[in-house]
Amino acid sequence: MEQWLFGTRWLARRLGFDLACNPTIVFIAIALLSKPLSMLSLGDEQAKSLGVPVLSLRLAGLVLAAFLCASVVSMVGMMGFAGLAAAAASKHLGLHNFKTQSMVAFAIGALLLLLTDTVLQILALHTGWLLSTGAVTAFIGAPLLLWLIFRALPTPLVQDYKDYVHITPFNRPTIFIMMVLAVTVLLISLWVTQDAYGWYINLDKDAWLLRYPRLLMSAAAGIMLATAGVILQRMTLNPMASPELLGISAGTAAGVFIALLLGISSSGYLWMCGVGSAIATLTIILLFNRNSGLQPERILLTGMAIAALFDALINVFLAVGDPRAQSVLVWLSGSTYQATPLLANGLIGIALLLLILSLPLARCLGLLSLNPIMAQSLGLNVPLTQKILVVLAAILTALSTLMLGPMCFVGLWAPHLAKILGFHKPLHQLMAAATIAVIAMVFADWLGRQIVYPYEIPAGLMATLLGGAYFFRLMRKT
């Protein structure tokens, strides 16, 4: 991506337009489009009735915004969080006119970055610490953004959860195909491999003993993430909710990260630090939302802010260049190389147990999918149910993070794929999403070991790449 950005800037210079360093033309174009962009706030239909070409205007706005982002990244690196915080702050000031709001956001973003960079330069002068301005800006801007969002949140942000009504319910052939695919992927992961001479089937017992712990750990992580994803999407009425949005994944990763920086290398102590950090993160989320009745949209916003804080903390220390950061990067990528038979057997048992415990909650998830008011009228204790579901999702997310790092994307797209296959009811979706996630994680672990042999791509990273490709295809279809 960075090479593409630098190439764009080089091409612009070759053409005689050094726009990355002097974006005057871009700002002139934004000024000319300020009035039509203001009309977009009225809605598409009203804007079209006033003669605004909505599609062309949005395309032009995206091109201008992308060019400005590319210019900033190519010159000073990632500073995206400043734009988010500045835009939210300008909107919170009650400015609805695009021209005024953009000018105020321009000033707020400039002051935020200038203040942060000045403080870091002074800190580097006195202590020698060279910290990343972008990471520290996110660390400062996340609490600001959380405060602004909470103050400007009069109504829920999520929409009603819409079933895929155009898709026929699942049938027996669908289940049969999923089972056959699961068995096939498991056998391929165990026996099919390659070496310097090519592909072959290895039935050696020693090789099987080395591979099956990784298979079980990948399957356990998939079950936990899929279960957490179904719970969050059903509870929040938001089909884009996923385990990482809860903030527990980032909190667990931060605990392990701090433990590694402190020189703790024992896996047992690392797990204890990760669990402790996950509990602390869950406590913070519940405390922040104790007066709001655990509204799902507020829980997600709190989790997003906490995740941004912890991610910024990790990025700050990674940017310092500490040699211990290499071990952190390996863990963050989501590898199963540390799997042992004892650990893998215990984790798959815990994953299946938590999945079984979540099945009785399917009726509660179905009632919550209607909406909280209707669920309450049908006799469901909504606050208690939401608290139980949040705690269960947090446990699932924390354990999966400890296994494979903060790679939770499968928790987003496995429930989606289960719905597309016709598994509409919560109980059916839980089982189907868990099966899909097991297939995806086991296949990702096997493919990561083989695709760049003799090197290895971690399972969590490979699952994220496969899931990202699936979502791009889904967006093209919709």
Tab-separated table of C-alpha atoms in Angstrom:
chain	number	residue	atom	x	y	z
A	1	MET	CA	0.000	0.000	0.000
A	2	GLU	CA	2.774	2.442	0.962
A	3	GLN	CA	4.654	1.649	-2.252
A	4	TRP	CA	1.502	2.499	-4.218
A	5	LEU	CA	1.169	5.797	-2.358
A	6	PHE	CA	4.788	6.743	-2.998
A	7	GLY	CA	4.351	5.730	-6.633
A	8	THR	CA	1.322	8.002	-6.930
A	9	ARG	CA	3.277	10.888	-5.507
A	10	TRP	CA	6.221	10.225	-7.874
A	11	LEU	CA	3.870	10.141	-10.864
A	12	ALA	CA	2.285	13.411	-9.801
A	13	ARG	CA	5.709	15.023	-9.621
A	14	ARG	CA	6.647	13.658	-13.042
A	15	LEU	CA	3.523	15.266	-14.439
A	16	GLY	CA	4.471	18.545	-12.846
A	17	PHE	CA	1.854	18.547	-10.089
A	18	ASP	CA	3.464	18.129	-6.673
A	19	LEU	CA	0.029	17.860	-5.075
A	20	ALA	CA	1.163	15.764	-2.119
A	21	CYS	CA	3.236	18.644	-0.813
A	22	ASN	CA	0.986	21.432	-2.044
A	23	PRO	CA	-2.651	20.237	-2.066
A	24	THR	CA	-3.972	23.688	-3.037
A	25	ILE	CA	-5.882	22.324	-6.022
A	26	VAL	CA	-7.568	19.731	-3.805
A	27	PHE	CA	-8.700	22.372	-1.313
A	28	ILE	CA	-9.991	24.549	-4.160
A	29	ALA	CA	-12.018	21.586	-5.437
A	30	ILE	CA	-13.412	20.980	-1.932
A	31	ALA	CA	-14.386	24.643	-1.647
A	32	LEU	CA	-16.209	24.488	-4.990
A	33	LEU	CA	-18.066	21.350	-3.885
A	34	SER	CA	-18.897	22.616	-0.378
A	35	LYS	CA	-22.453	23.699	-1.237
A	36	PRO	CA	-23.458	20.440	-2.985
A	37	LEU	CA	-21.833	18.428	-0.172
A	38	SER	CA	-23.902	20.373	2.358
A	39	MET	CA	-27.051	19.389	0.460
A	40	LEU	CA	-26.226	15.700	0.915
A	41	SER	CA	-27.143	16.067	4.598
A	42	LEU	CA	-30.766	16.541	3.483
A	43	GLY	CA	-30.891	12.997	2.144
A	44	ASP	CA	-30.508	11.480	-1.298
A	45	GLU	CA	-34.038	12.175	-2.508
A	46	GLN	CA	-34.056	15.822	-1.405
A	47	ALA	CA	-30.587	16.400	-2.852
A	48	LYS	CA	-31.621	14.891	-6.198
A	49	SER	CA	-34.724	17.079	-6.280
A	50	LEU	CA	-32.462	20.116	-5.898
A	51	GLY	CA	-30.430	19.034	-8.915
A	52	VAL	CA	-27.446	17.534	-7.080
A	53	PRO	CA	-25.847	14.541	-8.882
A	54	VAL	CA	-25.530	12.399	-5.752
A	55	LEU	CA	-23.537	9.490	-7.192
A	56	SER	CA	-21.042	11.679	-9.047
A	57	LEU	CA	-20.659	13.956	-6.042
A	58	ARG	CA	-19.948	11.056	-3.710
A	59	LEU	CA	-17.403	9.654	-6.130
A	60	ALA	CA	-15.671	13.035	-6.352
A	61	GLY	CA	-15.676	13.365	-2.562
A	62	LEU	CA	-14.193	9.894	-2.129
A	63	VAL	CA	-11.456	10.646	-4.665
A	64	LEU	CA	-10.539	13.912	-2.919
A	65	ALA	CA	-10.579	12.312	0.540
A	66	ALA	CA	-8.495	9.365	-0.686
A	67	PHE	CA	-5.933	11.696	-2.248
A	68	LEU	CA	-5.624	13.748	0.939
A	69	CYS	CA	-5.199	10.570	3.012
A	70	ALA	CA	-2.585	9.259	0.568
A	71	SER	CA	-0.691	12.544	0.742
A	72	VAL	CA	-0.620	12.514	4.544
A	73	VAL	CA	0.438	8.863	4.771
A	74	SER	CA	3.175	9.256	2.168
A	75	MET	CA	4.637	12.273	3.979
A	76	VAL	CA	4.207	11.615	7.717
A	77	GLY	CA	2.709	8.116	8.125
A	78	MET	CA	-0.574	6.939	9.620
A	79	MET	CA	-2.480	9.787	11.289
A	80	GLY	CA	-6.045	8.701	10.558
A	81	PHE	CA	-7.418	8.888	14.086
A	82	ALA	CA	-6.871	12.641	14.188
A	83	GLY	CA	-9.313	13.052	11.304
A	84	LEU	CA	-11.946	10.958	13.079
A	85	ALA	CA	-11.641	12.808	16.377
A	86	ALA	CA	-11.549	16.256	14.714
A	87	ALA	CA	-14.642	15.532	12.611
A	88	ALA	CA	-16.568	14.247	15.649
A	89	ALA	CA	-15.530	17.275	17.709
A	90	SER	CA	-16.614	19.765	15.036
A	91	LYS	CA	-19.979	18.056	14.667
A	92	HIS	CA	-20.475	18.060	18.450
A	93	LEU	CA	-20.077	21.843	18.436
A	94	GLY	CA	-23.402	22.052	16.605
A	95	LEU	CA	-21.961	22.871	13.188
A	96	HIS	CA	-24.063	21.323	10.430
A	97	ASN	CA	-22.915	23.417	7.460
A	98	PHE	CA	-20.247	21.499	5.561
A	99	LYS	CA	-18.056	24.523	4.893
A	100	THR	CA	-17.970	25.660	8.531
A	101	GLN	CA	-17.640	22.128	9.880
A	102	SER	CA	-14.712	21.307	7.595
A	103	MET	CA	-12.871	24.507	8.540
A	104	VAL	CA	-13.327	23.880	12.270
A	105	ALA	CA	-12.287	20.245	11.865
A	106	PHE	CA	-9.223	21.435	9.945
A	107	ALA	CA	-8.237	23.657	12.884
A	108	ILE	CA	-8.950	21.019	15.554
A	109	GLY	CA	-6.991	18.336	13.720
A	110	ALA	CA	-4.052	20.660	13.175
A	111	LEU	CA	-3.971	21.721	16.825
A	112	LEU	CA	-4.286	18.132	18.045
A	113	LEU	CA	-1.368	16.918	15.940
A	114	LEU	CA	0.730	20.011	16.616
A	115	LEU	CA	0.273	19.723	20.372
A	116	THR	CA	1.002	15.995	20.374
A	117	ASP	CA	4.100	16.319	18.216
A	118	THR	CA	5.459	19.219	20.288
A	119	VAL	CA	5.023	17.313	23.554
A	120	LEU	CA	6.715	14.231	22.061
A	121	GLN	CA	9.663	16.293	20.830
A	122	ILE	CA	10.123	17.771	24.301
A	123	LEU	CA	9.849	14.274	25.802
A	124	ALA	CA	12.431	12.918	23.344
A	125	LEU	CA	14.782	15.786	24.198
A	126	HIS	CA	14.707	15.029	27.927
A	127	THR	CA	14.294	11.236	27.996
A	128	GLY	CA	15.463	9.985	24.594
A	129	TRP	CA	12.134	8.225	23.948
A	130	LEU	CA	11.181	8.390	20.284
A	131	LEU	CA	7.440	7.778	20.211
A	132	SER	CA	5.150	7.695	17.201
A	133	THR	CA	2.975	10.796	16.851
A	134	GLY	CA	0.209	8.843	15.117
A	135	ALA	CA	0.003	6.185	17.855
A	136	VAL	CA	0.054	8.739	20.664
A	137	THR	CA	-2.603	10.791	18.890
A	138	ALA	CA	-4.867	7.748	18.865
A	139	PHE	CA	-4.092	7.179	22.541
A	140	ILE	CA	-5.208	10.752	23.307
A	141	GLY	CA	-8.072	10.916	20.833
A	142	ALA	CA	-9.843	7.681	21.827
A	143	PRO	CA	-11.137	8.971	25.206
A	144	LEU	CA	-12.092	12.265	23.545
A	145	LEU	CA	-14.037	10.454	20.858
A	146	LEU	CA	-15.774	8.234	23.429
A	147	TRP	CA	-16.863	11.284	25.436
A	148	LEU	CA	-18.124	13.076	22.346
A	149	ILE	CA	-20.069	10.058	21.103
A	150	PHE	CA	-21.690	9.399	24.461
A	151	ARG	CA	-22.802	13.008	24.787
A	152	ALA	CA	-24.275	13.040	21.283
A	153	LEU	CA	-26.088	9.701	21.489
A	154	PRO	CA	-29.761	10.448	22.103
A	155	THR	CA	-31.013	7.425	20.160
A	156	PRO	CA	-29.590	3.971	19.412
A	157	LEU	CA	-27.129	3.876	16.553
A	158	VAL	CA	-27.857	0.351	15.389
A	159	GLN	CA	-30.664	-0.641	13.098
A	160	ASP	CA	-33.081	-3.503	13.449
A	161	TYR	CA	-31.520	-6.824	12.600
A	162	LYS	CA	-32.899	-7.832	9.195
A	163	ASP	CA	-33.139	-11.508	8.332
A	164	TYR	CA	-32.198	-12.650	4.863
A	165	VAL	CA	-35.827	-13.170	3.931
A	166	HIS	CA	-35.015	-13.795	0.279
A	167	ILE	CA	-32.965	-16.878	1.165
A	168	THR	CA	-34.705	-20.223	1.590
A	169	PRO	CA	-34.158	-22.008	4.919
A	170	PHE	CA	-31.460	-24.629	5.139
A	171	ASN	CA	-32.166	-28.218	4.152
A	172	ARG	CA	-30.597	-31.596	4.776
A	173	PRO	CA	-28.265	-31.470	1.737
A	174	THR	CA	-26.785	-28.228	3.105
A	175	ILE	CA	-26.002	-29.877	6.441
A	176	PHE	CA	-24.618	-32.964	4.712
A	177	ILE	CA	-22.333	-30.876	2.497
A	178	MET	CA	-21.045	-28.943	5.520
A	179	MET	CA	-20.268	-32.168	7.396
A	180	VAL	CA	-18.478	-33.688	4.400
A	181	LEU	CA	-16.496	-30.484	3.906
A	182	ALA	CA	-15.524	-30.398	7.579
A	183	VAL	CA	-14.282	-34.001	7.542
A	184	THR	CA	-12.422	-33.417	4.280
A	185	VAL	CA	-10.649	-30.340	5.607
A	186	LEU	CA	-9.702	-32.146	8.822
A	187	LEU	CA	-8.210	-35.094	6.925
A	188	ILE	CA	-6.332	-32.807	4.516
A	189	SER	CA	-4.916	-30.835	7.417
A	190	LEU	CA	-3.707	-34.028	9.098
A	191	TRP	CA	-2.271	-35.978	6.181
A	192	VAL	CA	-1.623	-33.799	3.106
A	193	THR	CA	1.680	-31.927	3.089
A	194	GLN	CA	4.600	-31.033	0.877
A	195	ASP	CA	8.369	-30.973	0.983
A	196	ALA	CA	11.182	-30.104	-1.399
A	197	TYR	CA	10.042	-32.894	-3.738
A	198	GLY	CA	6.385	-31.889	-3.972
A	199	TRP	CA	3.018	-32.839	-2.510
A	200	TYR	CA	2.349	-36.196	-0.861
A	201	ILE	CA	0.181	-37.894	1.780
A	202	ASN	CA	2.076	-38.421	5.032
A	203	LEU	CA	0.562	-41.108	7.248
A	204	ASP	CA	3.456	-41.137	9.684
A	205	LYS	CA	2.307	-41.244	13.310
A	206	ASP	CA	4.931	-38.755	14.489
A	207	ALA	CA	3.770	-36.202	11.930
A	208	TRP	CA	0.174	-36.748	13.057
A	209	LEU	CA	1.188	-36.090	16.680
A	210	LEU	CA	2.742	-32.799	15.619
A	211	ARG	CA	-0.216	-31.625	13.536
A	212	TYR	CA	-3.308	-32.550	15.480
A	213	PRO	CA	-2.658	-30.091	18.382
A	214	ARG	CA	-2.577	-27.232	15.886
A	215	LEU	CA	-5.734	-28.541	14.257
A	216	LEU	CA	-7.565	-28.707	17.595
A	217	MET	CA	-6.387	-25.247	18.642
A	218	SER	CA	-7.542	-23.722	15.349
A	219	ALA	CA	-10.907	-25.478	15.672
A	220	ALA	CA	-11.321	-24.303	19.275
A	221	ALA	CA	-10.577	-20.683	18.325
A	222	GLY	CA	-13.061	-20.902	15.451
A	223	ILE	CA	-15.839	-22.251	17.688
A	224	MET	CA	-15.292	-19.534	20.284
A	225	LEU	CA	-15.127	-16.672	17.798
A	226	ALA	CA	-18.182	-17.820	15.855
A	227	THR	CA	-20.218	-18.247	19.033
A	228	ALA	CA	-19.187	-14.809	20.283
A	229	GLY	CA	-20.016	-13.297	16.877
A	230	VAL	CA	-23.535	-14.758	16.797
A	231	ILE	CA	-24.189	-13.599	20.362
A	232	LEU	CA	-23.053	-10.036	19.681
A	233	GLN	CA	-24.853	-9.681	16.358
A	234	ARG	CA	-28.099	-10.999	17.781
A	235	MET	CA	-27.858	-9.065	21.041
A	236	THR	CA	-26.946	-5.706	19.519
A	237	LEU	CA	-29.255	-6.029	16.486
A	238	ASN	CA	-26.200	-5.086	14.443
A	239	PRO	CA	-25.064	-7.511	11.694
A	240	MET	CA	-21.623	-5.853	11.638
A	241	ALA	CA	-20.894	-6.503	15.330
A	242	SER	CA	-17.894	-8.755	15.903
A	243	PRO	CA	-15.785	-9.913	18.877
A	244	GLU	CA	-13.045	-7.314	18.394
A	245	LEU	CA	-15.597	-4.491	18.729
A	246	LEU	CA	-16.252	-5.566	22.312
A	247	GLY	CA	-12.762	-4.402	23.296
A	248	ILE	CA	-11.949	-7.637	25.147
A	249	SER	CA	-9.645	-8.853	22.392
A	250	ALA	CA	-7.532	-5.685	22.506
A	251	GLY	CA	-7.551	-5.729	26.318
A	252	THR	CA	-6.336	-9.329	26.406
A	253	ALA	CA	-3.659	-8.549	23.823
A	254	ALA	CA	-2.509	-5.561	25.881
A	255	GLY	CA	-2.139	-7.753	28.976
A	256	VAL	CA	-0.006	-10.301	27.127
A	257	PHE	CA	1.961	-7.509	25.484
A	258	ILE	CA	2.817	-5.879	28.816
A	259	ALA	CA	3.775	-9.274	30.255
A	260	LEU	CA	6.165	-9.917	27.358
A	261	LEU	CA	7.739	-6.487	27.784
A	262	LEU	CA	8.267	-7.249	31.470
A	263	GLY	CA	10.220	-10.356	30.516
A	264	ILE	CA	7.535	-12.938	31.354
A	265	SER	CA	7.908	-15.845	28.957
A	266	SER	CA	6.101	-18.676	30.734
A	267	SER	CA	2.889	-19.550	28.900
A	268	GLY	CA	1.044	-20.036	32.174
A	269	TYR	CA	1.914	-16.555	33.425
A	270	LEU	CA	1.100	-15.070	30.016
A	271	TRP	CA	-2.346	-16.624	30.154
A	272	MET	CA	-2.851	-15.301	33.671
A	273	CYS	CA	-1.900	-11.786	32.541
A	274	GLY	CA	-4.200	-12.033	29.534
A	275	VAL	CA	-7.134	-13.285	31.622
A	276	GLY	CA	-6.545	-10.582	34.229
A	277	SER	CA	-6.466	-7.889	31.568
A	278	ALA	CA	-9.646	-9.281	29.976
A	279	ILE	CA	-11.431	-9.210	33.344
A	280	ALA	CA	-10.285	-5.629	33.924
A	281	THR	CA	-11.493	-4.619	30.447
A	282	LEU	CA	-14.887	-6.263	31.010
A	283	THR	CA	-15.173	-4.505	34.379
A	284	ILE	CA	-14.485	-1.142	32.727
A	285	ILE	CA	-17.130	-1.814	30.063
A	286	LEU	CA	-19.748	-2.740	32.661
A	287	LEU	CA	-18.885	0.264	34.845
A	288	PHE	CA	-19.134	2.668	31.921
A	289	ASN	CA	-22.565	1.306	31.036
A	290	ARG	CA	-24.058	0.644	34.471
A	291	ASN	CA	-26.297	3.716	34.273
A	292	SER	CA	-27.444	3.169	30.675
A	293	GLY	CA	-29.094	-0.194	31.181
A	294	LEU	CA	-26.344	-1.965	29.206
A	295	GLN	CA	-27.581	-0.604	25.902
A	296	PRO	CA	-25.882	-2.672	23.174
A	297	GLU	CA	-24.827	0.316	21.052
A	298	ARG	CA	-23.129	1.946	24.052
A	299	ILE	CA	-21.355	-1.302	24.906
A	300	LEU	CA	-19.979	-1.497	21.362
A	301	LEU	CA	-18.878	2.149	21.413
A	302	THR	CA	-17.136	1.636	24.748
A	303	GLY	CA	-15.422	-1.448	23.378
A	304	MET	CA	-14.308	0.407	20.262
A	305	ALA	CA	-12.784	3.197	22.349
A	306	ILE	CA	-11.022	0.736	24.665
A	307	ALA	CA	-9.736	-1.204	21.649
A	308	ALA	CA	-8.384	2.017	20.148
A	309	LEU	CA	-6.630	2.838	23.430
A	310	PHE	CA	-4.977	-0.558	23.747
A	311	ASP	CA	-4.038	-0.690	20.069
A	312	ALA	CA	-2.450	2.732	20.393
A	313	LEU	CA	-0.538	1.565	23.471
A	314	ILE	CA	0.794	-1.451	21.572
A	315	ASN	CA	1.717	0.666	18.538
A	316	VAL	CA	3.576	3.165	20.731
A	317	PHE	CA	5.875	0.470	22.109
A	318	LEU	CA	6.294	-1.231	18.748
A	319	ALA	CA	7.373	2.073	17.222
A	320	VAL	CA	10.113	2.469	19.848
A	321	GLY	CA	12.053	-0.388	18.249
A	322	ASP	CA	12.367	-2.582	21.338
A	323	PRO	CA	13.915	-5.957	20.290
A	324	ARG	CA	11.289	-7.750	22.395
A	325	ALA	CA	8.651	-6.460	20.015
A	326	GLN	CA	9.456	-9.280	17.572
A	327	SER	CA	7.964	-11.905	19.883
A	328	VAL	CA	4.916	-9.681	20.284
A	329	LEU	CA	4.464	-9.424	16.509
A	330	VAL	CA	4.625	-13.215	16.177
A	331	TRP	CA	1.896	-13.629	18.776
A	332	LEU	CA	-0.238	-10.822	17.364
A	333	SER	CA	-0.252	-12.483	13.945
A	334	GLY	CA	-2.216	-15.460	15.314
A	335	SER	CA	0.065	-18.489	14.989
A	336	THR	CA	-0.683	-21.970	16.374
A	337	TYR	CA	2.961	-23.020	16.542
A	338	GLN	CA	2.908	-23.119	20.384
A	339	ALA	CA	0.130	-25.740	20.498
A	340	THR	CA	0.786	-28.842	22.609
A	341	PRO	CA	-1.403	-31.950	22.966
A	342	LEU	CA	-2.356	-31.125	26.553
A	343	LEU	CA	-3.165	-27.490	25.781
A	344	ALA	CA	-5.062	-28.299	22.585
A	345	ASN	CA	-7.168	-31.042	24.198
A	346	GLY	CA	-8.085	-28.730	27.075
A	347	LEU	CA	-8.982	-25.845	24.783
A	348	ILE	CA	-11.188	-27.865	22.441
A	349	GLY	CA	-12.984	-29.225	25.486
A	350	ILE	CA	-13.536	-25.721	26.853
A	351	ALA	CA	-14.721	-24.472	23.447
A	352	LEU	CA	-17.274	-27.260	23.094
A	353	LEU	CA	-18.443	-26.731	26.681
A	354	LEU	CA	-18.985	-23.005	26.134
A	355	LEU	CA	-20.812	-23.717	22.868
A	356	ILE	CA	-23.108	-26.151	24.669
A	357	LEU	CA	-23.719	-23.620	27.444
A	358	SER	CA	-24.661	-21.001	24.849
A	359	LEU	CA	-27.289	-23.200	23.193
A	360	PRO	CA	-29.921	-22.720	25.945
A	361	LEU	CA	-29.523	-18.966	25.399
A	362	ALA	CA	-30.724	-19.302	21.795
A	363	ARG	CA	-34.303	-18.524	22.817
A	364	CYS	CA	-33.118	-15.345	24.560
A	365	LEU	CA	-31.188	-14.334	21.429
A	366	GLY	CA	-34.290	-14.903	19.350
A	367	LEU	CA	-36.368	-12.652	21.603
A	368	LEU	CA	-33.695	-9.944	21.611
A	369	SER	CA	-33.662	-10.047	17.812
A	370	LEU	CA	-37.247	-8.745	17.878
A	371	ASN	CA	-36.225	-5.703	19.968
A	372	PRO	CA	-35.622	-5.194	23.727
A	373	ILE	CA	-39.081	-3.717	24.392
A	374	MET	CA	-40.931	-6.630	22.808
A	375	ALA	CA	-38.596	-9.121	24.500
A	376	GLN	CA	-39.349	-7.510	27.872
A	377	SER	CA	-43.095	-7.735	27.204
A	378	LEU	CA	-42.701	-11.470	26.486
A	379	GLY	CA	-41.251	-12.044	29.940
A	380	LEU	CA	-37.522	-11.851	29.263
A	381	ASN	CA	-35.372	-10.116	31.871
A	382	VAL	CA	-33.500	-8.042	29.307
A	383	PRO	CA	-30.853	-6.368	31.559
A	384	LEU	CA	-29.859	-9.658	33.210
A	385	THR	CA	-29.846	-11.497	29.877
A	386	GLN	CA	-27.701	-8.816	28.249
A	387	LYS	CA	-25.237	-8.943	31.127
A	388	ILE	CA	-24.946	-12.749	30.855
A	389	LEU	CA	-24.466	-12.537	27.090
A	390	VAL	CA	-21.807	-9.827	27.372
A	391	VAL	CA	-19.874	-11.850	29.954
A	392	LEU	CA	-20.120	-15.027	27.846
A	393	ALA	CA	-18.986	-13.200	24.697
A	394	ALA	CA	-16.112	-11.662	26.657
A	395	ILE	CA	-14.962	-15.072	27.923
A	396	LEU	CA	-15.107	-16.539	24.416
A	397	THR	CA	-13.215	-13.599	22.924
A	398	ALA	CA	-10.548	-13.571	25.642
A	399	LEU	CA	-9.813	-17.292	25.323
A	400	SER	CA	-9.648	-17.150	21.529
A	401	THR	CA	-7.319	-14.142	21.749
A	402	LEU	CA	-5.016	-15.989	24.113
A	403	MET	CA	-4.875	-18.852	21.634
A	404	LEU	CA	-4.379	-17.027	18.340
A	405	GLY	CA	-3.917	-13.370	19.174
A	406	PRO	CA	-6.397	-10.592	18.363
A	407	MET	CA	-7.475	-12.100	15.025
A	408	CYS	CA	-11.278	-12.083	15.397
A	409	PHE	CA	-12.441	-11.491	11.825
A	410	VAL	CA	-13.867	-14.997	11.542
A	411	GLY	CA	-16.282	-14.017	14.321
A	412	LEU	CA	-17.777	-11.466	11.922
A	413	TRP	CA	-18.126	-13.403	8.687
A	414	ALA	CA	-18.930	-16.919	9.973
A	415	PRO	CA	-22.360	-15.804	11.346
A	416	HIS	CA	-22.963	-13.933	8.071
A	417	LEU	CA	-22.230	-17.009	5.987
A	418	ALA	CA	-24.453	-19.130	8.232
A	419	LYS	CA	-27.336	-16.723	7.594
A	420	ILE	CA	-26.727	-16.775	3.840
A	421	LEU	CA	-26.877	-20.584	3.885
A	422	GLY	CA	-30.343	-20.346	5.434
A	423	PHE	CA	-29.644	-20.849	9.146
A	424	HIS	CA	-31.951	-18.109	10.395
A	425	LYS	CA	-32.909	-19.280	13.883
A	426	PRO	CA	-30.403	-18.537	16.674
A	427	LEU	CA	-29.894	-22.195	17.615
A	428	HIS	CA	-29.279	-23.223	14.025
A	429	GLN	CA	-27.054	-20.217	13.413
A	430	LEU	CA	-24.908	-21.006	16.460
A	431	MET	CA	-24.271	-24.554	15.291
A	432	ALA	CA	-23.759	-23.625	11.637
A	433	ALA	CA	-21.462	-20.669	12.380
A	434	ALA	CA	-19.329	-22.838	14.689
A	435	THR	CA	-19.007	-25.483	11.952
A	436	ILE	CA	-18.125	-22.896	9.319
A	437	ALA	CA	-15.538	-21.305	11.613
A	438	VAL	CA	-13.940	-24.686	12.337
A	439	ILE	CA	-13.653	-25.385	8.603
A	440	ALA	CA	-12.232	-21.912	7.951
A	441	MET	CA	-9.698	-21.906	10.799
A	442	VAL	CA	-8.419	-25.442	10.178
A	443	PHE	CA	-8.119	-24.775	6.455
A	444	ALA	CA	-6.405	-21.428	7.133
A	445	ASP	CA	-3.882	-23.103	9.443
A	446	TRP	CA	-3.118	-25.819	6.863
A	447	LEU	CA	-2.949	-23.363	3.966
A	448	GLY	CA	-0.687	-21.035	5.944
A	449	ARG	CA	1.740	-23.896	6.515
A	450	GLN	CA	1.794	-24.951	2.865
A	451	ILE	CA	1.253	-21.954	0.597
A	452	VAL	CA	4.715	-20.412	1.058
A	453	TYR	CA	6.595	-23.573	2.074
A	454	PRO	CA	9.066	-23.779	3.809
A	455	TYR	CA	7.871	-20.570	5.448
A	456	GLU	CA	4.613	-20.183	7.307
A	457	ILE	CA	1.733	-17.701	7.409
A	458	PRO	CA	-0.016	-17.685	10.825
A	459	ALA	CA	-3.516	-19.148	10.939
A	460	GLY	CA	-5.154	-16.004	12.287
A	461	LEU	CA	-3.662	-13.832	9.571
A	462	MET	CA	-4.576	-16.324	6.841
A	463	ALA	CA	-8.167	-16.554	8.130
A	464	THR	CA	-8.383	-12.758	8.046
A	465	LEU	CA	-7.135	-12.692	4.444
A	466	LEU	CA	-9.660	-15.325	3.376
A	467	GLY	CA	-12.465	-13.571	5.241
A	468	GLY	CA	-11.564	-10.225	3.731
A	469	ALA	CA	-11.740	-11.708	0.230
A	470	TYR	CA	-15.164	-13.171	1.050
A	471	PHE	CA	-16.462	-9.801	2.258
A	472	PHE	CA	-15.238	-8.047	-0.869
A	473	ARG	CA	-17.150	-10.570	-2.959
A	474	LEU	CA	-20.232	-10.125	-0.764
A	475	MET	CA	-20.097	-6.339	-1.184
A	476	ARG	CA	-19.884	-6.696	-4.962
A	477	LYS	CA	-22.982	-8.898	-4.972
A	478	THR	CA	-24.974	-6.466	-2.789
